Short mmCIF file of C-alpha atoms in Angstrom, two decimals:
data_model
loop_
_atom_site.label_atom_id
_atom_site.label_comp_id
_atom_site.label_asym_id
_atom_site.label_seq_id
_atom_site.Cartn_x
_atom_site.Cartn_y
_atom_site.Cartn_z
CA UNK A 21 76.24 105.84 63.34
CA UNK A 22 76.45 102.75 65.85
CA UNK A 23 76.11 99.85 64.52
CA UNK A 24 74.50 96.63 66.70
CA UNK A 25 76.60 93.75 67.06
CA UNK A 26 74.72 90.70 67.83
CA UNK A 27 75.83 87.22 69.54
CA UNK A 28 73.18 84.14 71.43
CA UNK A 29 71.28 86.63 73.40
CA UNK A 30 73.33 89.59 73.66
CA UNK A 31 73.46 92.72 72.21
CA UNK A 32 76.33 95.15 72.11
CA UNK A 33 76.63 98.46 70.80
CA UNK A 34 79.54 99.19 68.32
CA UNK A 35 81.17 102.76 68.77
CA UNK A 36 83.37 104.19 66.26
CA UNK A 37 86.22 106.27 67.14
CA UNK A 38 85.21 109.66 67.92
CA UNK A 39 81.86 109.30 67.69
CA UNK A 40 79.52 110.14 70.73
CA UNK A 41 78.06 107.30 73.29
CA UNK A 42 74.70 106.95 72.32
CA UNK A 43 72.37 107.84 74.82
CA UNK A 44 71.21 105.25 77.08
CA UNK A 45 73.89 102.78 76.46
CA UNK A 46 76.13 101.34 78.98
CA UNK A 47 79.50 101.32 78.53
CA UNK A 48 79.87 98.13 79.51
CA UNK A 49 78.18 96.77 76.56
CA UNK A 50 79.99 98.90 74.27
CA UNK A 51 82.62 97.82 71.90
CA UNK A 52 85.51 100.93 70.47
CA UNK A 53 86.41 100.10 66.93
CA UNK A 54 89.08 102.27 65.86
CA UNK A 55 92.11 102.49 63.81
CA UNK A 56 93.73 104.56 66.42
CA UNK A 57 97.09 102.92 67.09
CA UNK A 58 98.29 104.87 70.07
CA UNK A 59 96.99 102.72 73.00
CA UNK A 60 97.23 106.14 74.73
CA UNK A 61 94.35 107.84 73.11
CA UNK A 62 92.05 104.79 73.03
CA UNK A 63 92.95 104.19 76.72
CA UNK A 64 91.77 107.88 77.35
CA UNK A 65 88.87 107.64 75.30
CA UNK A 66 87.84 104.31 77.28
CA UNK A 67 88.29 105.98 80.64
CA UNK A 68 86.42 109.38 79.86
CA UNK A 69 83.46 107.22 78.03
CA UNK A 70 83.39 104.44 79.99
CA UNK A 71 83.30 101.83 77.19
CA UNK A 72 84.73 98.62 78.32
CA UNK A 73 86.13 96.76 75.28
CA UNK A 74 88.49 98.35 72.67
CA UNK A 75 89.02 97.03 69.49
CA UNK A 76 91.24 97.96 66.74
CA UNK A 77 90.29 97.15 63.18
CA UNK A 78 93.85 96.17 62.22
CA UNK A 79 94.02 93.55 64.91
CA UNK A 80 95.42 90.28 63.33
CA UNK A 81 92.02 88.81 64.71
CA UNK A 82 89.35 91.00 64.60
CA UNK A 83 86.51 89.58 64.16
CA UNK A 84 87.77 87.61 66.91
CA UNK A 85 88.05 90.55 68.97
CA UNK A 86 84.69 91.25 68.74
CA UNK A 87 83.15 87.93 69.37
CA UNK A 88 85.49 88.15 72.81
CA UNK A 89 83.67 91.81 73.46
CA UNK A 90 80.17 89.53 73.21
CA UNK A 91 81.69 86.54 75.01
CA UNK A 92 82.20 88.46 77.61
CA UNK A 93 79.01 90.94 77.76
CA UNK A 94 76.63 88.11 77.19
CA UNK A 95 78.34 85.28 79.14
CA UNK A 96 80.64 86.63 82.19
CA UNK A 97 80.75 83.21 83.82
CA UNK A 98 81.45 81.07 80.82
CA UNK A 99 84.80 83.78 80.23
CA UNK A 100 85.22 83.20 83.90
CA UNK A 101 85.79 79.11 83.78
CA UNK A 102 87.36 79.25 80.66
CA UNK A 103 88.62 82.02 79.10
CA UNK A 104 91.22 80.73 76.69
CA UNK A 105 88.72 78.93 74.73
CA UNK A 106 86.89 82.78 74.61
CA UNK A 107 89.96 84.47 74.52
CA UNK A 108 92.02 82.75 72.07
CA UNK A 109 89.42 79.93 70.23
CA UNK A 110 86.93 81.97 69.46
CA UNK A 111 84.58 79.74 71.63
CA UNK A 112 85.54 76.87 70.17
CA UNK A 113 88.68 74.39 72.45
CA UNK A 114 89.79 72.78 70.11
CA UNK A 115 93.69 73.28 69.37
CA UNK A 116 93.59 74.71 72.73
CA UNK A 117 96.70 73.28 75.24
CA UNK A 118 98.14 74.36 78.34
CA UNK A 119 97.97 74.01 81.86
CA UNK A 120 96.41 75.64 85.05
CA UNK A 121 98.51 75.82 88.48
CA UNK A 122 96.79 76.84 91.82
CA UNK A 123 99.93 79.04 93.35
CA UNK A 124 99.53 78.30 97.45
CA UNK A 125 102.47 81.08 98.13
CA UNK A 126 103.98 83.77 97.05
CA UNK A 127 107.73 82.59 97.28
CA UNK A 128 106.40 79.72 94.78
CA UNK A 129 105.98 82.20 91.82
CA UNK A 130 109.91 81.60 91.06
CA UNK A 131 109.61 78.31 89.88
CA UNK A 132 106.01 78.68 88.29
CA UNK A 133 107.59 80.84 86.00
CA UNK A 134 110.47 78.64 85.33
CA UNK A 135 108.17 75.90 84.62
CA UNK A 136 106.14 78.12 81.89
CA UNK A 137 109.64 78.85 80.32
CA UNK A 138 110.07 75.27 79.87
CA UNK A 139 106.70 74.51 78.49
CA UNK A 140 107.27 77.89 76.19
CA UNK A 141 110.39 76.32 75.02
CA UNK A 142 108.07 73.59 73.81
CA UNK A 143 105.74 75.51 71.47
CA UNK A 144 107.14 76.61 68.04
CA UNK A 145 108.09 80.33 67.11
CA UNK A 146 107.49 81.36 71.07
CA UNK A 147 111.17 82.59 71.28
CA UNK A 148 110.60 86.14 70.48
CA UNK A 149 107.62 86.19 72.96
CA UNK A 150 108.56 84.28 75.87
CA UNK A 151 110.61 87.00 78.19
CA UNK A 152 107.16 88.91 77.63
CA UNK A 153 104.95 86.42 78.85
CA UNK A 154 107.42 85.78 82.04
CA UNK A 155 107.31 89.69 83.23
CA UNK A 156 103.31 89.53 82.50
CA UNK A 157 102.78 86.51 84.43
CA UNK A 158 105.37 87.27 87.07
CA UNK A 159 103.60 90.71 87.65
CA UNK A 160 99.83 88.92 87.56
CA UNK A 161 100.77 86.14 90.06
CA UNK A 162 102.36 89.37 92.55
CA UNK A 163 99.78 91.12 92.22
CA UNK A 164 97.59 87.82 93.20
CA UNK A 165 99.19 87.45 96.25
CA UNK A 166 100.60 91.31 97.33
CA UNK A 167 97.24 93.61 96.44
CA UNK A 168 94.14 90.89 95.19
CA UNK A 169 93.53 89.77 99.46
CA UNK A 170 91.29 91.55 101.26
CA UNK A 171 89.28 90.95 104.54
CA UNK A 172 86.30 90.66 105.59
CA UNK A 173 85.78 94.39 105.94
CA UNK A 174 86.93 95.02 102.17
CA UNK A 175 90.69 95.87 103.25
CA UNK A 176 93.56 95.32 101.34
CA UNK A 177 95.65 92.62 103.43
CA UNK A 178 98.96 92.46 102.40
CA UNK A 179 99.29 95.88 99.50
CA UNK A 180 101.68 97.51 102.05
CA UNK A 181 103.83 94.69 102.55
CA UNK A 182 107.71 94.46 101.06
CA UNK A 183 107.23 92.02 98.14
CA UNK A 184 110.44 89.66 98.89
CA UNK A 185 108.17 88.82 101.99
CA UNK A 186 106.49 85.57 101.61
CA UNK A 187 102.58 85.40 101.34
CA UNK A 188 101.28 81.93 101.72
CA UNK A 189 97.13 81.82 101.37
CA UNK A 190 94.60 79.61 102.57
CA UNK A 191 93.54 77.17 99.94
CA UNK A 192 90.27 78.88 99.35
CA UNK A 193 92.29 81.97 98.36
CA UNK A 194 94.69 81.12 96.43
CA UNK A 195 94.99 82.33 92.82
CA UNK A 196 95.17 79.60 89.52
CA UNK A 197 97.72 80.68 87.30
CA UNK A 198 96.68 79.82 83.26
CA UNK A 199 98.74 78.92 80.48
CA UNK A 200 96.97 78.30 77.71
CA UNK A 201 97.76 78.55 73.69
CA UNK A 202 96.90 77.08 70.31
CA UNK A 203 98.95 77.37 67.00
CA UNK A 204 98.90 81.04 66.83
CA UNK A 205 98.44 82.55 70.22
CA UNK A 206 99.33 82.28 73.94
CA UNK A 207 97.57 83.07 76.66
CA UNK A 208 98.20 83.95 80.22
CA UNK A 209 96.11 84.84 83.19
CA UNK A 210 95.67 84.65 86.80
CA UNK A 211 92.37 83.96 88.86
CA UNK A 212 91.87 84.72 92.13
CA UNK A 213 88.82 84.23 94.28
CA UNK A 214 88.56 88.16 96.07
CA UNK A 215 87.33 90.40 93.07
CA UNK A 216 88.91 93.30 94.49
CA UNK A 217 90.26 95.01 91.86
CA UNK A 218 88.55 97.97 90.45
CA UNK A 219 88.82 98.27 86.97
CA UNK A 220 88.43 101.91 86.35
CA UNK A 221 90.60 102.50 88.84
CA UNK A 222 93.54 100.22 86.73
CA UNK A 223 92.59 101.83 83.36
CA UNK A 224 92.87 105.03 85.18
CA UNK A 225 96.31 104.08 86.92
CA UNK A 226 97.30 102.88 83.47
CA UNK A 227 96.30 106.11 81.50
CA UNK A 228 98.15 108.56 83.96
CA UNK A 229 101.47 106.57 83.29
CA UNK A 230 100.97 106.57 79.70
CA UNK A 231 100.39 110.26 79.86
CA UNK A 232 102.94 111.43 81.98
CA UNK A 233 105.48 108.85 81.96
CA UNK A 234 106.07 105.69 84.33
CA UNK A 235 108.10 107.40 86.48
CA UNK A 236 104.74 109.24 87.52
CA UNK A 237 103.12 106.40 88.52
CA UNK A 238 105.85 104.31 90.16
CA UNK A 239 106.05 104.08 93.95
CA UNK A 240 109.69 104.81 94.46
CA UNK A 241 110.01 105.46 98.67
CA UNK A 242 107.26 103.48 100.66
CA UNK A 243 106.74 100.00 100.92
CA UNK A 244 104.46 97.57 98.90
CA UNK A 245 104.55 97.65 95.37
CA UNK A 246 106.16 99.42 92.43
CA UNK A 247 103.00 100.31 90.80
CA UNK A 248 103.96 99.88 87.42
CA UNK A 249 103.45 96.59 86.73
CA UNK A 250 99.97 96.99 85.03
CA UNK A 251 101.56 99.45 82.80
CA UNK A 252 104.50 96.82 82.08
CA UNK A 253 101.77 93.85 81.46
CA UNK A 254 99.66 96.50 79.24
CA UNK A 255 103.19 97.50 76.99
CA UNK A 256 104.17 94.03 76.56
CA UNK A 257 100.93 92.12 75.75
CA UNK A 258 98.73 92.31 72.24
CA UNK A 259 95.57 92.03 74.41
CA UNK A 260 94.64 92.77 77.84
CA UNK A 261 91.37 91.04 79.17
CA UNK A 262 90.13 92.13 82.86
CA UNK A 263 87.28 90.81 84.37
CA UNK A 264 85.77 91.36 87.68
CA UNK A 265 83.00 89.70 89.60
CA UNK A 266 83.33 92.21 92.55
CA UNK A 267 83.73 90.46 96.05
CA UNK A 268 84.37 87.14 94.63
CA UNK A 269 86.83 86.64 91.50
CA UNK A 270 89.38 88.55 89.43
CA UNK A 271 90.53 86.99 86.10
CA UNK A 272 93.26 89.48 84.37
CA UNK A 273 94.45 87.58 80.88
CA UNK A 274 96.76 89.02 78.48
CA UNK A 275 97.78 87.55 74.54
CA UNK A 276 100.54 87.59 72.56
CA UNK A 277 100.84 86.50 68.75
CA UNK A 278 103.56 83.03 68.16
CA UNK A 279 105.43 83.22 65.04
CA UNK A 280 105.70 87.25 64.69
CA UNK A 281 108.84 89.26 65.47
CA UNK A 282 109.04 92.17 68.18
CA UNK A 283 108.81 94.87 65.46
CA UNK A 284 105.30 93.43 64.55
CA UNK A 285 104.17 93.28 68.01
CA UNK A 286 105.53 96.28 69.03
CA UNK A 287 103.65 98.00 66.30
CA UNK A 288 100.30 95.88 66.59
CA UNK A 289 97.58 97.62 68.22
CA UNK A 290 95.93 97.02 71.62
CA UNK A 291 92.59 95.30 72.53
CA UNK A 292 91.61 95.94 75.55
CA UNK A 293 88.15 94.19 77.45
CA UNK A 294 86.88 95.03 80.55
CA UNK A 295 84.20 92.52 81.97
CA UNK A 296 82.66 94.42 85.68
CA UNK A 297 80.16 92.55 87.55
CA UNK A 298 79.61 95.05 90.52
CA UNK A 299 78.06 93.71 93.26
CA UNK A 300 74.42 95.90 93.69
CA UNK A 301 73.85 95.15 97.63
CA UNK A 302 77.39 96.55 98.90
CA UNK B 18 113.88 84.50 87.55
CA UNK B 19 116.04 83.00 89.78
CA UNK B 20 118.14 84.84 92.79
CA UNK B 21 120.29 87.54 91.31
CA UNK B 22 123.75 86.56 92.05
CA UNK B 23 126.18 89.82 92.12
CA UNK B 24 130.11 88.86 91.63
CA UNK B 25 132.00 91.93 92.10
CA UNK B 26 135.57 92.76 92.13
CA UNK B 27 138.01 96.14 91.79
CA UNK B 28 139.62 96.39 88.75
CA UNK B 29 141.71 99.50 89.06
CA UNK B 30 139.70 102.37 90.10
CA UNK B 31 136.85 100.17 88.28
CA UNK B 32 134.22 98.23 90.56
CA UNK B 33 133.01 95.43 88.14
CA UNK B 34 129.91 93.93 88.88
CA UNK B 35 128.66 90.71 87.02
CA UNK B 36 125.27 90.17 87.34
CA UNK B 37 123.34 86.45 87.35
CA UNK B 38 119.92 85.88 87.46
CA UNK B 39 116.79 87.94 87.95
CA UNK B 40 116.49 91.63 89.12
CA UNK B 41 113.04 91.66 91.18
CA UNK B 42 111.67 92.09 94.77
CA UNK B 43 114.31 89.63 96.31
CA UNK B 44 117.27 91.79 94.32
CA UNK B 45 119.90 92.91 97.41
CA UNK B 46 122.33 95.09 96.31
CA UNK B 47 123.28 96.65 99.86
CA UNK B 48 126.04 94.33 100.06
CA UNK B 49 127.27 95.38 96.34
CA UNK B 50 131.15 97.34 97.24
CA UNK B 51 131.87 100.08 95.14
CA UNK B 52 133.89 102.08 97.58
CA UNK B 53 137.26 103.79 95.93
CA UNK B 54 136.28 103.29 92.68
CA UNK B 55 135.53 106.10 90.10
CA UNK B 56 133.59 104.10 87.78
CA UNK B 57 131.08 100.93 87.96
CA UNK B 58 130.87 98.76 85.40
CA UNK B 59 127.75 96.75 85.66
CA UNK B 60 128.04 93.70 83.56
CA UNK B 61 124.08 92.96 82.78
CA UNK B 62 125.09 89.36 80.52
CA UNK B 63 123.30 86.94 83.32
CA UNK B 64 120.25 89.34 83.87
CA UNK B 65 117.14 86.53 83.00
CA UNK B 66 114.07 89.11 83.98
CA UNK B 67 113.66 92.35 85.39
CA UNK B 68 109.94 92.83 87.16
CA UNK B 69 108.56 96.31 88.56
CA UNK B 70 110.00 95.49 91.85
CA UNK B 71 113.12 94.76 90.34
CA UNK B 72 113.06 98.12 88.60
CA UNK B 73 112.39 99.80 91.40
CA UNK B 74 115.30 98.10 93.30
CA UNK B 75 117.92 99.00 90.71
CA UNK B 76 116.89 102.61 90.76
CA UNK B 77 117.12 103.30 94.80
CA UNK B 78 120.42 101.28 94.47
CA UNK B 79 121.44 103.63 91.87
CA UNK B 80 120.69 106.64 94.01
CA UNK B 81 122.80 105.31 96.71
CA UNK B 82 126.19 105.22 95.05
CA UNK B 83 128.27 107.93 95.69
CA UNK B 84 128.16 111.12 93.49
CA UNK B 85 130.65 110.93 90.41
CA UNK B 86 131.02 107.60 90.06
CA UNK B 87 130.53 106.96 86.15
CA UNK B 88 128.19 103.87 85.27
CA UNK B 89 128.98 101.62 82.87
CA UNK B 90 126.42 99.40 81.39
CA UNK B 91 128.07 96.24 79.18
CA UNK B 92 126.41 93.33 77.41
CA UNK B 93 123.16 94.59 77.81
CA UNK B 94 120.65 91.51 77.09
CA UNK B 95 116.82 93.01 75.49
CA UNK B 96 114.96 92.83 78.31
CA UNK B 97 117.62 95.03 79.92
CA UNK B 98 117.07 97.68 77.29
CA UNK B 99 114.10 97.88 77.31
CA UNK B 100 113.62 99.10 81.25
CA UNK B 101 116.46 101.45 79.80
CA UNK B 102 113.94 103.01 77.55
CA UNK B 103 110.80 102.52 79.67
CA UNK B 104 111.44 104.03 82.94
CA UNK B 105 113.66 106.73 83.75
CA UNK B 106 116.58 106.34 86.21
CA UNK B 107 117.19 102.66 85.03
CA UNK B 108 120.14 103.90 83.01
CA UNK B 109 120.68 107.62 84.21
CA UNK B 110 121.43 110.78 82.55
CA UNK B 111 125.31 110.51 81.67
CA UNK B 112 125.76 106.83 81.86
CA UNK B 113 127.63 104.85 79.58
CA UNK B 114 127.37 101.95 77.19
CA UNK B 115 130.20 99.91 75.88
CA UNK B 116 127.61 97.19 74.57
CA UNK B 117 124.55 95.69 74.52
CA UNK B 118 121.89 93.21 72.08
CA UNK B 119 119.44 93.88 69.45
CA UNK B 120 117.40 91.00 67.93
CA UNK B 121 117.41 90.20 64.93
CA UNK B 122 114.50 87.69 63.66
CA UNK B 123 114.01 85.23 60.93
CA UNK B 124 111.11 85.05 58.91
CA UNK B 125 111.78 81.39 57.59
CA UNK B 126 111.54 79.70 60.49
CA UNK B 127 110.61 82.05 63.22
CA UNK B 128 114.06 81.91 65.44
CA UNK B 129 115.28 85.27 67.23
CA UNK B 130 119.29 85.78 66.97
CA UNK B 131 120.60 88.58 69.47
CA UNK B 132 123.45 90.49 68.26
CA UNK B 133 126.44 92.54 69.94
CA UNK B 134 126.52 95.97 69.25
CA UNK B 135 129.82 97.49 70.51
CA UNK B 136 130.20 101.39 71.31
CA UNK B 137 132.68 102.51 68.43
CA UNK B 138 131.39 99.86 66.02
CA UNK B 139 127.83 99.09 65.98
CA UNK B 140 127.29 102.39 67.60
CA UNK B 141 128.86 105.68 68.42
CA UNK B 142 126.85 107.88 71.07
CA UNK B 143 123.33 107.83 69.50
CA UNK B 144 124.41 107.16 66.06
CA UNK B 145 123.71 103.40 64.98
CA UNK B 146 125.39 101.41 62.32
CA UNK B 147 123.15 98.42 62.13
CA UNK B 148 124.65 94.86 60.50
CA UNK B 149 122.87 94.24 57.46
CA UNK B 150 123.67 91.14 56.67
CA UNK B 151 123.23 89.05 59.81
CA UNK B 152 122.57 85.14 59.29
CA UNK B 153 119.74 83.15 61.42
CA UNK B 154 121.57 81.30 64.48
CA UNK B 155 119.21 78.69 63.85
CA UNK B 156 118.71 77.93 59.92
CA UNK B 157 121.75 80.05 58.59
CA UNK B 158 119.03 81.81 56.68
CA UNK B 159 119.17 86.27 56.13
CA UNK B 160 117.48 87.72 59.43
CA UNK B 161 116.75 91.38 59.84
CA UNK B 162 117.03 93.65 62.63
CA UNK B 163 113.62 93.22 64.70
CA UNK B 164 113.34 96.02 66.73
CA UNK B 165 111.80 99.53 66.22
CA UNK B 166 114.73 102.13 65.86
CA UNK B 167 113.39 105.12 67.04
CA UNK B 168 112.00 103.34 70.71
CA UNK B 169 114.86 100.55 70.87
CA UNK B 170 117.73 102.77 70.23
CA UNK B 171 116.08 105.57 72.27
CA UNK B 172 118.38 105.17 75.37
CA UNK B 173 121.49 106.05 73.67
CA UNK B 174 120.59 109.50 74.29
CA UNK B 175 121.52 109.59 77.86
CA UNK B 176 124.58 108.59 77.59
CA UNK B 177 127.10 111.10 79.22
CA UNK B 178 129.24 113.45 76.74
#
């Protein structure tokens, strides 16, 4: 049976694992609970079903989880301006610290990520976590500047181009890079104002790589990008939060837990939210 | 990450290759001089990050050296192993190991100590010999190995015979 979950004014629909989508449902106001720890087979189930949030029952938060899954059904643009306070405070910011940086080129990413290290180095237990968050952010902020810009005819700018070539973007393009955290989580994400990613199309990308390897996935001979960075940002993070308001704004986040050791995140299972505002008149 | 800096020298028929800073997109190894030597030994202590790019770089580097040179992967920092174990080709089929880290964490107070494990101590081809009784670099306290065997461990496989 699905069960309603209920939030302000929003209803979502709770699937269980391996139950049918109820007919006449949207996936994108579904929520997957499962116990399923593989992040393979709930990935696959989210792609064939179309669900958009993924929840596992032995998440360290949640109930949290699922108040995110509403968050972000029932208010898109309140996730949008502030999605730690979703993400990580359970709608509440307070306890919430961090900073935002609006990253003008591509050659800058270097010491954006140094500076995170240092402000890591400040928060307590975030030892064990912080080479994580650097390859997560590093590969968000790329793929900000390398495969995020497109013109005015929809085309991917710069996707082709060798990534040790400097980007530098106009200031209405450039993408804000978030560090945010309280006592027991931190959270990273990057915004950028194109909305050209296509979510299926990453939860696709990521599914075939978990299926048949990285190797399958990765872009080994032609220019542009590795393609495997989405897979590396999935692997490493506890949650990965993608929302899309198509033509104007991506916001990928991803979560890790402070004070647990690698075994426990290596072993804790995956949310995964998907937030896709499509725009009707395209 | 930082630019990778590459220091290499000949030691013998060995090229040894010390590696500082990060491996991504701005990575050049084309300058990297192996020529004459039967073996590389690829020092991986200074590697601070490794990003797809970065990945992708080391492989095609890889491919270029010539055919039977032996590689030789020492001190071997986490974040190292685990490309090893994630994407094929980081550390090919028949490569060796003399030594690399595992972390071990501490409950008490949350601090992650990395430990050497040395081929013929801590490990012998696959087989692992884990320390037990490792103490917390931070509060002295017992930590314990923090890594999942089976996936961490996985990479020892390849190693040439």
């Amino acid at each position: 049976m699905s069960a309603a979950l209920k939030l302000g004014n929003s209803t979502s629909v709770v699937v269980h694992f391996g139950e049918a989508m109820p007919k006449g449902v949207n996936g994108d106001r579904c929520v997957l609970v499962s116990d399923q720890h593989e992040t393979l087979t709930v990935m696959d189930f989210l792609v064939s079903s179309g669900i958009h949030h993924a929840v596992n029952k032995n998440h360290i938060n949640f109930d949290q989880e699922l108040k995110v899954a509403e968050h972000m059904v029932a208010s898109p643009d309140d996730f949008f301006k502030d999605p730690a306070t979703i993400i990580i405070g359970g709608g509440l910011s307070e306890g919430i610290k961090g900073y935002e940086r609006v990253i003008a080129q591509s050659q800058e990413k270097s010491r954006r990520l140094s500076e995170m290290k240092d402000y890591l180095a400040t928060i307590p237990k975030s030892k064990v976590i912080t080479d994580s968050l650097t390859v997560i952010s590093d590969e968000l902020i790329t793929n900000a500047f390398y495969n995020a810009p497109v013109d005015g005819k929809k085309q991917r700018k710069f996707c082709d181009i060798d990534r040790n070539i400097n980007i530098g973007l106009q200031e209405h393009e450039r993408p804000r890079f978030i560090v945010k955290h309280n006592d027991s989580w931190v959270m990273v994400g990057v915004l950028d104002p194109f909305g050209s990613l296509n979510p299926h199309d990453l939860l696709s990308h990521i599914l075939k790589g978990l299926k048949n390897g990285v190797n399958s996935v990765m872009n080994l001979e032609s220019s542009g990008g590795a393609h495997i960075g989405s897979l590396m940002v999935l692997d490493l993070s506890v949650g990965l939060y993608v929302a899309v308001d198509q033509d104007k704004r991506t916001l990928v986040c991803a979560t890790l837990p402070l004070g647990k050791s690698h075994r426990v995140i290596a072993q804790h299972p995956k949310s995964i939210h998907v937030l896709f505002r499509e725009q009707k008149n395209r | 990450m930082g630019a990778l800096k590459v220091k290499n020298e000949m030691r013998g028929q060995s090229a040894y290759i010390e590696f500082q800073g990060g491996i991504d997109e701005d990575a050049v190894f084309s300058n990297v001089a192996v020529v004459g030597a039967n073996e590389v030994v690829l020092d991986m202590e200074g590697v601070t990050g490794v990003n797809s790019c970065g990945i992708r770089e080391w492989i095609k580097w890889l491919k270029t050296l010539p055919s039977g040179v032996k590689l030789n992967y020492v001190n071997c920092p986490k974040l190292v192993v685990d490309q090893m174990n994630m994407v094929a080709g980081f550390f090919p089929q028949g490569s060796k190991i003399e030594s690399f880290y595992t972390p071990y964490y501490c409950e008490g107070c949350g601090n992650e100590t990395m430990v050497p494990f040395f081929n013929g101590k801590e490990f012998s081809g696959s087989k692992v010999s884990a320390p037990e009784n490792v103490k917390c670099s931070s509060c002295g306290e017992p930590a314990e190995m923090d890594v999942i065997e089976a996936k961490y461990f996985k990479f020892l496989d390849n190693q040439g015979k």
